[in-house]
Coordinates of C-alpha atoms in Angstrom, one line a residue:
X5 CA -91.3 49.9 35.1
X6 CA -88.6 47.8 36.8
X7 CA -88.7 50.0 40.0
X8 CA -92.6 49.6 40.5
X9 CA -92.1 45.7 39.9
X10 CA -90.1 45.5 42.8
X11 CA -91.9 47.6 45.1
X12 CA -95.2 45.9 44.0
X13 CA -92.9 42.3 44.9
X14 CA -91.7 43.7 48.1
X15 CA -95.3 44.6 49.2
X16 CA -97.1 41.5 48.4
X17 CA -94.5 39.4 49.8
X18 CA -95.5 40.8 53.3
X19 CA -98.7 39.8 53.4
X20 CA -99.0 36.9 55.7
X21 CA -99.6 33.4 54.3
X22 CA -99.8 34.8 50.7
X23 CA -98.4 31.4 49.2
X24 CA -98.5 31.2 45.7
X25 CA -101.3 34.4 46.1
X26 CA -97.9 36.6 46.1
X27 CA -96.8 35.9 42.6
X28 CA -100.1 36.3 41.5
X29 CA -100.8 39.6 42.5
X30 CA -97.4 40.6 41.4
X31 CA -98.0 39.1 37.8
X32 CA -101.6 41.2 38.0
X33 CA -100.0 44.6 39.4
X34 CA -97.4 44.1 36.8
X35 CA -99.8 43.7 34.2
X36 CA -101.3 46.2 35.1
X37 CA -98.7 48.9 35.1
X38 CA -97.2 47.7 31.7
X39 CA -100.5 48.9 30.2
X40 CA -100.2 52.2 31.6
X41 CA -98.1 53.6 28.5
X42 CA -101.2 52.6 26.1
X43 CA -103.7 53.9 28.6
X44 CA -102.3 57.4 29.1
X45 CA -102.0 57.7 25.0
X46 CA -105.1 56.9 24.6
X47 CA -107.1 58.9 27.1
X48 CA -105.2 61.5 25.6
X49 CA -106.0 60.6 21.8
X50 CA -109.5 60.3 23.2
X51 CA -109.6 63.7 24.7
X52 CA -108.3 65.3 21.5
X53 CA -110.6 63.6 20.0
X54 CA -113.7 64.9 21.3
X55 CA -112.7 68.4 20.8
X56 CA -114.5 70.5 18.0
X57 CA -112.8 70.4 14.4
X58 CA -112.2 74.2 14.7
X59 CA -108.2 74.4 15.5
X60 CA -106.9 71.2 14.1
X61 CA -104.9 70.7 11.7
X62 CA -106.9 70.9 8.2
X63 CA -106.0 70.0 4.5
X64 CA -105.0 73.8 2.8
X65 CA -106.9 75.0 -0.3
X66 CA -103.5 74.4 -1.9
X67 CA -104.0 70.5 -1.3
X68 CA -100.9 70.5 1.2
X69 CA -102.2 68.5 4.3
X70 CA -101.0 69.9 7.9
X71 CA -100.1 68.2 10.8
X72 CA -99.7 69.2 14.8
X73 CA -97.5 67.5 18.0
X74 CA -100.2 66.7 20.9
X75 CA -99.1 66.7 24.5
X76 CA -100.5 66.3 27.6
X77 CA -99.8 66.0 31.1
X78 CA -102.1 63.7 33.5
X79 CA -102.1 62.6 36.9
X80 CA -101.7 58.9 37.6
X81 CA -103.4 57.8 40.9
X82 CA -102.6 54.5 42.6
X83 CA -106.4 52.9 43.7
X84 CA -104.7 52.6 47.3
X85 CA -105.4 48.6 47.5
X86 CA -102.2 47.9 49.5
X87 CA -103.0 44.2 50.9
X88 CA -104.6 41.2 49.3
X89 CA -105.8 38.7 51.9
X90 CA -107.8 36.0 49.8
X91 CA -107.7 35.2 46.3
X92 CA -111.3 36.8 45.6
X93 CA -110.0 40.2 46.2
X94 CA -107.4 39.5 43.6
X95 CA -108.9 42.1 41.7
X96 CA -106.6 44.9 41.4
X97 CA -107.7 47.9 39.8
X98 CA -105.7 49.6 36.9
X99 CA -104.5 52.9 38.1
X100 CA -106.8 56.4 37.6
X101 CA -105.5 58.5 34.9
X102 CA -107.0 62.3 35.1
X103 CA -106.2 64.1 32.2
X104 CA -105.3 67.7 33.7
X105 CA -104.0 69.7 30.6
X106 CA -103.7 69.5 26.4
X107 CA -102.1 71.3 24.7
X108 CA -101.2 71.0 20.7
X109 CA -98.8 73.1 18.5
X110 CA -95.3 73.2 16.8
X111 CA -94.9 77.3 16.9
X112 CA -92.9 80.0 18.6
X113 CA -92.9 83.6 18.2
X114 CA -89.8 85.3 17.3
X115 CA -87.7 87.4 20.2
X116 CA -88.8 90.8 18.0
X117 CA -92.6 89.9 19.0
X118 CA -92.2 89.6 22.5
X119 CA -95.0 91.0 24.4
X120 CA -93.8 93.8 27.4
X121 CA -97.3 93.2 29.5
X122 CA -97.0 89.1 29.2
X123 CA -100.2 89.3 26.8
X124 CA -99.0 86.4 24.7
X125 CA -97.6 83.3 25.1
X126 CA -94.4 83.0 23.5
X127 CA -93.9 78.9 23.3
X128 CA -96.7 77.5 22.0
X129 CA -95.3 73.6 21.4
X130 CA -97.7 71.6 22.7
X131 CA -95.4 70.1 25.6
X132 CA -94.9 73.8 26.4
X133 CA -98.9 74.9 26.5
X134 CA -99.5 72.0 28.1
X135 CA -97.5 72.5 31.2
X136 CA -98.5 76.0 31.7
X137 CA -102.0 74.3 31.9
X138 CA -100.6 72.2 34.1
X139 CA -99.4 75.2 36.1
X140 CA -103.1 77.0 36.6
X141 CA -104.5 73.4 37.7
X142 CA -101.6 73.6 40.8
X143 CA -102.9 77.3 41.9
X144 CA -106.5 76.1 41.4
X145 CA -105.9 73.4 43.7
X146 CA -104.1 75.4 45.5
X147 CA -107.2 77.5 46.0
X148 CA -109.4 74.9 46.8
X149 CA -107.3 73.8 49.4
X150 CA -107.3 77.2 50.8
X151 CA -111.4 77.8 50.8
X152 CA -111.6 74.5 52.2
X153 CA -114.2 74.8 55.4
X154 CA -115.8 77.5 53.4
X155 CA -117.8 75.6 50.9
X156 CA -120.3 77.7 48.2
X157 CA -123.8 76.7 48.3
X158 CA -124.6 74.8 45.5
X159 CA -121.0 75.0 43.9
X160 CA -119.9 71.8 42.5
X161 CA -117.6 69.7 44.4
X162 CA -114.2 69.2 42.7
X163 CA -111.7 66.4 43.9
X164 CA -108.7 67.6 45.7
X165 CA -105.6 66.6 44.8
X166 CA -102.7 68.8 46.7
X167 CA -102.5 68.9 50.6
X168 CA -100.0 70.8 52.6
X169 CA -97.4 68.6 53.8
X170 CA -95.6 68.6 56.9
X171 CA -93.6 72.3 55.8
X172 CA -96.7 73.8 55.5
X173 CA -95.8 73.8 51.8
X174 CA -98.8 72.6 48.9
X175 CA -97.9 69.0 47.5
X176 CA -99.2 66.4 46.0
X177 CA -101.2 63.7 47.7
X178 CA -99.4 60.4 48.0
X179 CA -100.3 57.7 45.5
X180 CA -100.5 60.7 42.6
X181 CA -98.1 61.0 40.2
X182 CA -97.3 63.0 37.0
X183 CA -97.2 61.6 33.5
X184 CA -96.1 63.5 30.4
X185 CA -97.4 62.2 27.3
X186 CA -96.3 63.7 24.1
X187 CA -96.9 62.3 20.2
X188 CA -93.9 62.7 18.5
X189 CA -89.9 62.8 20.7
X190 CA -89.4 66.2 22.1
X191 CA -87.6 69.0 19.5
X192 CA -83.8 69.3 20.8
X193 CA -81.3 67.0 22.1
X194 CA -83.8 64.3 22.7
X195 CA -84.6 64.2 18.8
X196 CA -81.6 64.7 17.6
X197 CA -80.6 61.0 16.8
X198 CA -84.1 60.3 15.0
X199 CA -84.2 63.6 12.9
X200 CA -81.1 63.1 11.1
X201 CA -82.0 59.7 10.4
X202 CA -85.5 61.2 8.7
X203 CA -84.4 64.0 7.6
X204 CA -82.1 64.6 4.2
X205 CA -78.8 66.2 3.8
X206 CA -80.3 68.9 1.8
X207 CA -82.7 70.1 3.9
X208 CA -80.2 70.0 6.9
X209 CA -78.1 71.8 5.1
X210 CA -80.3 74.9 5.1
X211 CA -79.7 75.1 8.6
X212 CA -77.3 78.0 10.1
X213 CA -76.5 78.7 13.6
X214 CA -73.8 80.7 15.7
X215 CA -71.2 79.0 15.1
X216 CA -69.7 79.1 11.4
X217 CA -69.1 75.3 10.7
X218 CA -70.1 73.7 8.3
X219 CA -72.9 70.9 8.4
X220 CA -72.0 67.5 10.4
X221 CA -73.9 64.2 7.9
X222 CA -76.1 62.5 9.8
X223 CA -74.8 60.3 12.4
X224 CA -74.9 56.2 11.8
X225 CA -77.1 53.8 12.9
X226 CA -74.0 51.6 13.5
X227 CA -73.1 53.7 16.5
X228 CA -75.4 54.1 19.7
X229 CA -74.7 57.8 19.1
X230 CA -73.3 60.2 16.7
X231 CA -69.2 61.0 17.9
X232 CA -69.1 64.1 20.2
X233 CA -67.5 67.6 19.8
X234 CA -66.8 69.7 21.6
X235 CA -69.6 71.9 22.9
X236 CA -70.5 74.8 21.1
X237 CA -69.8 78.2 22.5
X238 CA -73.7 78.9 22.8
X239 CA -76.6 77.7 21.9
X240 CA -77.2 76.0 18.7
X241 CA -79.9 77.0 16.4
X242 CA -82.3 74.4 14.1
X243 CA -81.9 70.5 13.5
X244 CA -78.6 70.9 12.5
X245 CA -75.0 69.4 13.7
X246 CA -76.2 66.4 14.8
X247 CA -73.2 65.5 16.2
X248 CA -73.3 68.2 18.8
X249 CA -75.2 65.9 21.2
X250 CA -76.0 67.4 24.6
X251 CA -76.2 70.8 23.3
X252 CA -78.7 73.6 24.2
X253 CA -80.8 74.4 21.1
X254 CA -83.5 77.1 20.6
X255 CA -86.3 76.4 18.6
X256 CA -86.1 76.4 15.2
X257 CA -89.0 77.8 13.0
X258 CA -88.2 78.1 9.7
X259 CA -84.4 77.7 8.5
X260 CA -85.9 81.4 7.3
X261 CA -87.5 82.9 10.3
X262 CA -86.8 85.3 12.8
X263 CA -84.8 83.8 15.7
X264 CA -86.2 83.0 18.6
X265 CA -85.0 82.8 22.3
X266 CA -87.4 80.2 23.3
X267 CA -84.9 77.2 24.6
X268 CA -85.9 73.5 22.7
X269 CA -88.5 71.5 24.5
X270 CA -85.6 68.7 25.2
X271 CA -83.9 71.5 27.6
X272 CA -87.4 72.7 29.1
X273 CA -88.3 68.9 30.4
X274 CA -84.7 68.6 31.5
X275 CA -85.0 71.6 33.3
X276 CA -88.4 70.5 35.2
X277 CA -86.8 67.4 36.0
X278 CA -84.4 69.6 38.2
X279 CA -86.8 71.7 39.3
X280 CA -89.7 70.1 39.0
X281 CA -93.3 71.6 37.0
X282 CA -94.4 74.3 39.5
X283 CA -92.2 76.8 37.6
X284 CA -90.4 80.0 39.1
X285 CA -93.7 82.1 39.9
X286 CA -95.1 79.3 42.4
X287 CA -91.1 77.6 42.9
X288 CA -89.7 80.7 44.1
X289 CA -92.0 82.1 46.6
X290 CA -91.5 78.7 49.1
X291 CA -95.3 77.7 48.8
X292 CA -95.4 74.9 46.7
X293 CA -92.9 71.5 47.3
X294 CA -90.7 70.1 43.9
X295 CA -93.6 68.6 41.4
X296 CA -91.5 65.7 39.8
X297 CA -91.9 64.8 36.3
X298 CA -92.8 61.0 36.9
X299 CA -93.1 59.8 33.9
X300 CA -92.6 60.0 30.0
X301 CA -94.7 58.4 27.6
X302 CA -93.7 59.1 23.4
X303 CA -95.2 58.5 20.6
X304 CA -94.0 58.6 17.0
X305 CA -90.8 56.7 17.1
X306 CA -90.7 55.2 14.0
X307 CA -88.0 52.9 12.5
X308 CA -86.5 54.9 9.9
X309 CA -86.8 52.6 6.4
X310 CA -83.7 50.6 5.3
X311 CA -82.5 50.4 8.8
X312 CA -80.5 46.9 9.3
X313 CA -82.4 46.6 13.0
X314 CA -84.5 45.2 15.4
X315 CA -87.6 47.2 16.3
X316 CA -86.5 46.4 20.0
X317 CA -82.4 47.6 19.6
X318 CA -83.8 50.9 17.8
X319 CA -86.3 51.5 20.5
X320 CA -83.4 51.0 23.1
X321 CA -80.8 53.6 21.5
X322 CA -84.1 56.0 21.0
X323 CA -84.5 55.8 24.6
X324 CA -80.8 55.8 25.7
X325 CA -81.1 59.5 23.7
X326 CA -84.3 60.4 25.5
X327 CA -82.5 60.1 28.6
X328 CA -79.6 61.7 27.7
X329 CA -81.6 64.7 27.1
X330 CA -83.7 64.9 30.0
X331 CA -81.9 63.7 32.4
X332 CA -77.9 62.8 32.1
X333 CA -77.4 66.0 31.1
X334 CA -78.8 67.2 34.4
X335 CA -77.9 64.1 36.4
X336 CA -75.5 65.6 39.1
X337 CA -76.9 69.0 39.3
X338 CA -78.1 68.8 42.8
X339 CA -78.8 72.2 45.1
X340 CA -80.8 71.5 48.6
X341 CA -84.2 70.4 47.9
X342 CA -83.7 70.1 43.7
X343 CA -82.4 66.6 43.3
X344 CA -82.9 65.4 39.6
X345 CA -84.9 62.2 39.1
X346 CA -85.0 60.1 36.2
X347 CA -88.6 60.3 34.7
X348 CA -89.7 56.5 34.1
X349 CA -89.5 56.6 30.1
X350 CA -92.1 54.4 27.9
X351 CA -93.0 54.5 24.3
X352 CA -96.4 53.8 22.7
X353 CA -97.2 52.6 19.0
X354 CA -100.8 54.2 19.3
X355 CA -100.9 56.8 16.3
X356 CA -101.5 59.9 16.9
X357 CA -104.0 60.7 14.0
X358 CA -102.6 64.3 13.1
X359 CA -99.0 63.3 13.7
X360 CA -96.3 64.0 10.2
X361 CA -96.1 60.5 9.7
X362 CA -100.1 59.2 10.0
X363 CA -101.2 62.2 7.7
X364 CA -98.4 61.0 5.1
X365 CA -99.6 57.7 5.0
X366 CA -103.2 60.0 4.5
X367 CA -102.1 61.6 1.3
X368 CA -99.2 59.5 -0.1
X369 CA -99.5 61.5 -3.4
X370 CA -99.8 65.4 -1.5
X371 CA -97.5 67.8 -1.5
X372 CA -95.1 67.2 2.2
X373 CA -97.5 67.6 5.3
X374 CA -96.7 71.4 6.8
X375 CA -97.3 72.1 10.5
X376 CA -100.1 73.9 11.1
X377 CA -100.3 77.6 12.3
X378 CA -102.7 77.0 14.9
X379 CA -102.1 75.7 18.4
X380 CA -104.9 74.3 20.9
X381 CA -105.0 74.3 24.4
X382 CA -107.8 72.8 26.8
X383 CA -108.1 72.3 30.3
X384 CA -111.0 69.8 31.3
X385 CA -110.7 70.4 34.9
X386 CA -111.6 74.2 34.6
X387 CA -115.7 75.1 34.8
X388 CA -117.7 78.3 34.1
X389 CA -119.9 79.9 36.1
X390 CA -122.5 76.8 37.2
X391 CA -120.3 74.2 36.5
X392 CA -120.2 74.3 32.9
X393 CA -117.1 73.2 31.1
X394 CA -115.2 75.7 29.6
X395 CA -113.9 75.7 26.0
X396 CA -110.6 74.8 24.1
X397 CA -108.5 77.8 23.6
X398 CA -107.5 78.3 19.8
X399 CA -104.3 80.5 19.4
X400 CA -102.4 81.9 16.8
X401 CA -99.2 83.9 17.1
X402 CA -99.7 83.7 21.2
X403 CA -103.2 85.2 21.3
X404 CA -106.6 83.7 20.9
X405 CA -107.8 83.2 17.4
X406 CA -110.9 85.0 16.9
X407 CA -109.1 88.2 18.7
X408 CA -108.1 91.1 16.4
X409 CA -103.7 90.9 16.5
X410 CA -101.9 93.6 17.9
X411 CA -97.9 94.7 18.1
X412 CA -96.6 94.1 20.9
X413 CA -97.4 96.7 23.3
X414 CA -97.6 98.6 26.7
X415 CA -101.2 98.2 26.5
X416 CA -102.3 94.7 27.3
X417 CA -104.6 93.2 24.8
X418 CA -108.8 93.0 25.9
X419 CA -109.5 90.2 28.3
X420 CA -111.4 87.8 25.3
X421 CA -107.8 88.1 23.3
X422 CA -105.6 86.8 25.9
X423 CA -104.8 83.1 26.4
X424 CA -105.4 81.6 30.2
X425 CA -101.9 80.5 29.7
X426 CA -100.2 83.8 29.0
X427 CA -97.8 85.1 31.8
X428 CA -100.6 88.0 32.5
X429 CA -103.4 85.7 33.5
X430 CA -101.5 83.5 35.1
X431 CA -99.8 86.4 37.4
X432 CA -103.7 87.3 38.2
X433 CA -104.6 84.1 39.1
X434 CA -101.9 83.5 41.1
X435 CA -102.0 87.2 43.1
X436 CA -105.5 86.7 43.4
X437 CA -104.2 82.9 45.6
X438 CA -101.4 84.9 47.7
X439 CA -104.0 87.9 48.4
X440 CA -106.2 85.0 50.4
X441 CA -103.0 83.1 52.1
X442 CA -100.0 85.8 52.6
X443 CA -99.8 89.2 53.9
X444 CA -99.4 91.7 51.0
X445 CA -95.7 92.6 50.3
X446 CA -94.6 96.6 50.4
X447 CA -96.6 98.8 47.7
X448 CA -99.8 95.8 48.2
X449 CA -100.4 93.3 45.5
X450 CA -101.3 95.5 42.6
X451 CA -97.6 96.6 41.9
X452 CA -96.2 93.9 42.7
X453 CA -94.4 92.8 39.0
X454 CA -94.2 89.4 37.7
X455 CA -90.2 89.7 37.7
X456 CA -90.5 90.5 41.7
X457 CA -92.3 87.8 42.0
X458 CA -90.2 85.0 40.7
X459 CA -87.3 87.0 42.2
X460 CA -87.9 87.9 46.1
X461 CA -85.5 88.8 48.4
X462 CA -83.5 87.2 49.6
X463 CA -83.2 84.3 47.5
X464 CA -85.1 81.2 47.6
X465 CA -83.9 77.8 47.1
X466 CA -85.4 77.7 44.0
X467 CA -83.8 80.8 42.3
X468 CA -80.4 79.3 43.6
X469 CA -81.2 76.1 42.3
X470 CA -82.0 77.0 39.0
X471 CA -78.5 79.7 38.9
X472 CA -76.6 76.5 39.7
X473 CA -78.7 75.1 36.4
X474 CA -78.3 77.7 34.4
X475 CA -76.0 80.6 35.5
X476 CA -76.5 84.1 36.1
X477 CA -78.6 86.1 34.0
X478 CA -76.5 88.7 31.9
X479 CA -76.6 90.8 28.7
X480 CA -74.6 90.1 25.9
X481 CA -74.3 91.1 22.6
X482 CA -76.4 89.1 20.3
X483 CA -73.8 86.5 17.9
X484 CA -74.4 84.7 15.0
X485 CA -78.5 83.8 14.2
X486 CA -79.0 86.2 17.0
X487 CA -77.0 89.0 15.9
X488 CA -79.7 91.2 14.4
X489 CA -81.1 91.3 18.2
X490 CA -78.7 93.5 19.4
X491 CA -78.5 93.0 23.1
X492 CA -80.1 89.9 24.4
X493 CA -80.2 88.4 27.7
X494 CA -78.2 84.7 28.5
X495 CA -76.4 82.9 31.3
X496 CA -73.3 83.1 32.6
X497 CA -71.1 81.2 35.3
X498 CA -70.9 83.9 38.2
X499 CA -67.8 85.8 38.8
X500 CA -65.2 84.1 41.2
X501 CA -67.7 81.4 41.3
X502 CA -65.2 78.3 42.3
X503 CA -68.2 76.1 41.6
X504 CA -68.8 73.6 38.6
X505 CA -69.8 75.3 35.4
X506 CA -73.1 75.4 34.9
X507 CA -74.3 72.6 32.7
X508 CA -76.8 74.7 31.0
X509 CA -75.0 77.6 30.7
X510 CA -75.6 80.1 27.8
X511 CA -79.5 79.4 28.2
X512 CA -81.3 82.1 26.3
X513 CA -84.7 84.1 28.1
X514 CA -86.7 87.2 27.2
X515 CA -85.1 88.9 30.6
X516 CA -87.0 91.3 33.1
X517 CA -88.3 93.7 30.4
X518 CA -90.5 91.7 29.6
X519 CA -92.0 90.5 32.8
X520 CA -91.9 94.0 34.5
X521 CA -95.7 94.0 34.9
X522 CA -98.3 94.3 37.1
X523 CA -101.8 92.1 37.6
X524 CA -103.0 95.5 36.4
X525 CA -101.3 95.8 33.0
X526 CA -98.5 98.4 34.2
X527 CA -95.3 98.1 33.5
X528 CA -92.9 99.2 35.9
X529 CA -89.4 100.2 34.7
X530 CA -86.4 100.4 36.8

């Protein structure tokens, strides 16, 4: 918070004749901004809260209680009180937090479920689910912005928070920032340190990945971080080799399950912090400005027992990790408008109350806590038809709950089966924006694919940004965990590229087969 200190400091301190009336409305804004952390946990605790049992995690018939990771992502809105003239308006009020998007959930499905028509969502962490909330709010607002002048009669009013900026591009207002909040450290590079220091050899050890070495022993609280190796060839697969820090890892499932090509949440949220939460589909297109990831706030970090150290010392090397992952790994990847910016990191000691550790200390004689199957995702912004709010989502295996499972398919699944979050309904929400703002492009909106979409011609900042990220998108042949696969799709420094390597090179995706479709549910090949 050292940053807003000062600027609160350099503020007050112009006011004329302030006086002592400076440090006082320093201390209060301050104050004020310290509590933030424990404010933005607890509105989203809250929220969780006062959604329906149905979903969450539950207590099997088997007596084994389950447990889930909540996330959310909120706006943070400054109350605009820039000048204090008299002690009496030494009143400074906390700043507005607007919950925007929840999401809950510890599951992916495997690359052999993949879904052609973008009919299921394949990363269904909660930090995941809740940014592609996160993503619908921006075209909502988007579309509000865009009707503005044309109000409904009788429709209710909802506050606006994007404006186009001088570029003609849609931003966020000044004075609103974005906060992450997430009850447990992200899976990945950012966890790395605390798993292995809560997690036994033995069930590291059932870890494999793509590279035949053997298992590295946990790394020692002695040392801010466990000695580095050299980086793996590709990405790394599971909780395991702790001492690969800095490495790309999928997520892991089961030590047993299918492999997935869904990249660890640590790499996601380092990724946004390049290029920011709008994602390809609005990123690419030019509309939208960089939505910075402001802020960070974690739950979950416990001391592990035994450990020779100050609460304080372990919270520092927990969040010298966190910003490793997010950020130091990224730090000097800068292309045109994507300039990485550290996200302010804070920890809170609320308890999430179906976090691992809190349903432990629930059932101290019960069989390990398993994560639940189920994921949640609700958006409290988003009304039905006269005004209305609309319902959690429950999903399971990418789809909604109560909607009969199908293979993955050509034919998309009914319009009650499929998530708001899934790459489909997003696409139709967002064509439905463009077809109000834009001219249609050749063939008209209805074939125009997803892939097309996130890829015009030529090539927008933000495809170059994220190829400087990443790399170019190849095929290889899949190695290791992935071998089974056959040919999957990774990232590859470009040929006679004279450039740095890209530090996230070898990132894993689905590839354009499977976001070939249409708003329609066609699927154009070729």
């Amino acid at each position: 918070m050292g940053s807003r200190s000062r600027r609160g400091k350099d503020k007050h301190s112009r006011v004329p004749g302030a006086g002592s009336h400076s440090s006082v409305s320093f201390s209060s804004s301050l104050f004020l901004w310290t509590m933030l952390p424990s404010r933005l946990a607890q509105a989203s605790i809250d929220l969780y809260t006062a959604l329906p049992a149905h979903g969450k995690p539950t207590c099997r018939d088997n007596g084994v209680p389950e447990w889930t990771i909540l996330s959310t992502i909120s706006l943070v809105c400054s109350t605009g009180q820039e000048q204090y003239t008299t002690l009496q308006d030494d009143t400074e009020k906390p700043p507005r937090i607007v919950p925007i998007s929840l999401g809950t959930g510890v599951k992916v499905l495997p690359h052999a479920r993949l879904p052609p028509v973008g009919d299921a969502v394949h990363d269904c962490h909660g930090e995941i689910l809740a940014r592609r909330g996160f993503i619908r709010w921006l075209i909502h607002q988007a579309s509000l912005v865009a009707d503005t002048g044309t109000p409904v009669d009788n429709a209710p009013r909802e506050e606006i928070f994007v404006e186009r900026n001088a570029s003609g591009q849609f931003s966020l207002k000044n004075g609103v920032k974005v906060w992450l909040y997430v009850s447990a450290l992200p899976c990945g590079d950012a966890s790395t340190m605390y798993t292995a220091m809560h997690q036994s050899q033995e069930d590291a050890s059932q870890w494999s990945d793509s590279l035949d070495m053997p298992p590295t022993p946990a790394p020692s609280l002695t040392s801010y971080a466990p000695p580095p190796l050299p980086a793996p060839a590709g990405p790394l697969r599971g909780r395991g080799k702790y001492s690969h820090i800095s490495s790309l890892r999928t997520k892991p499932g089961r030590p047993d399950s299918p492999p997935s090509t869904s990249m660890s949440c640590s790499d996601k949220i380092a990724s946004w912090v390049v290029l920011g939460l709008q994602g390809g589909l609005l990123g690419a297109s030019g509309l939208w400005a960089k939505i910075e990831l402001d802020g960070m706030v974690l739950g979950g970090v416990k001391l592990p027992s035994g450990a020779d150290l100050e609460p304080e010392e372990w919270e520092r090397r927990v969040k010298g990790e966190v910003e490793r992952a997010v950020y130091e790994r990224v730090a000097n990847q800068v292309s045109q408008k994507y300039i990485p910016r550290l996200p302010d990191i804070q920890f809170t000691s609320l308890p999430f109350p179906h976090s691992k550790p809190y349903i432990a200390s629930l059932h101290p004689t019960a069989p390990e806590p398993q994560p639940s199957a189920l994921s949640l995702s609700h958006l409290p912004w988003l009304l039905l038809p006269g005004g209305k709010p609309s319902k959690r989502e429950i999903l399971s295996n990418g789809t909604i709950l109560s909607a009969p499972w199908k293979a993955p398919g050509f034919e998309p699944l009914r319009p009650k089966g499929r998530s708001r979050l899934c790459k489909f309904e997003i696409l139709s929400a967002y064509t439905s924006l463009l077809q109000r703002i834009q001219p249609a492009p050749p063939g008209g909106w209805d074939n125009a694919t997803y892939w097309d979409l996130k890829h015009p011609s030529p090539t927008p900042a933000y495809q170059l940004a994220k190829s400087a990220l990443r790399g170019e998108l190849v095929r290889v042949p899949g190695e290791g965990a992935w071998k089974a696969l056959g040919e999957m799709y990774s990232t590859s420094k470009s040929e006679g590229s004279t450039g740095p390597d890209p530090p996230f090179e070898g990132w894993l995706v689905s590839g354009k087969p499977f976001e070939s479709f249409t708003m329609l549910g066609e699927v154009v090949h070729g």
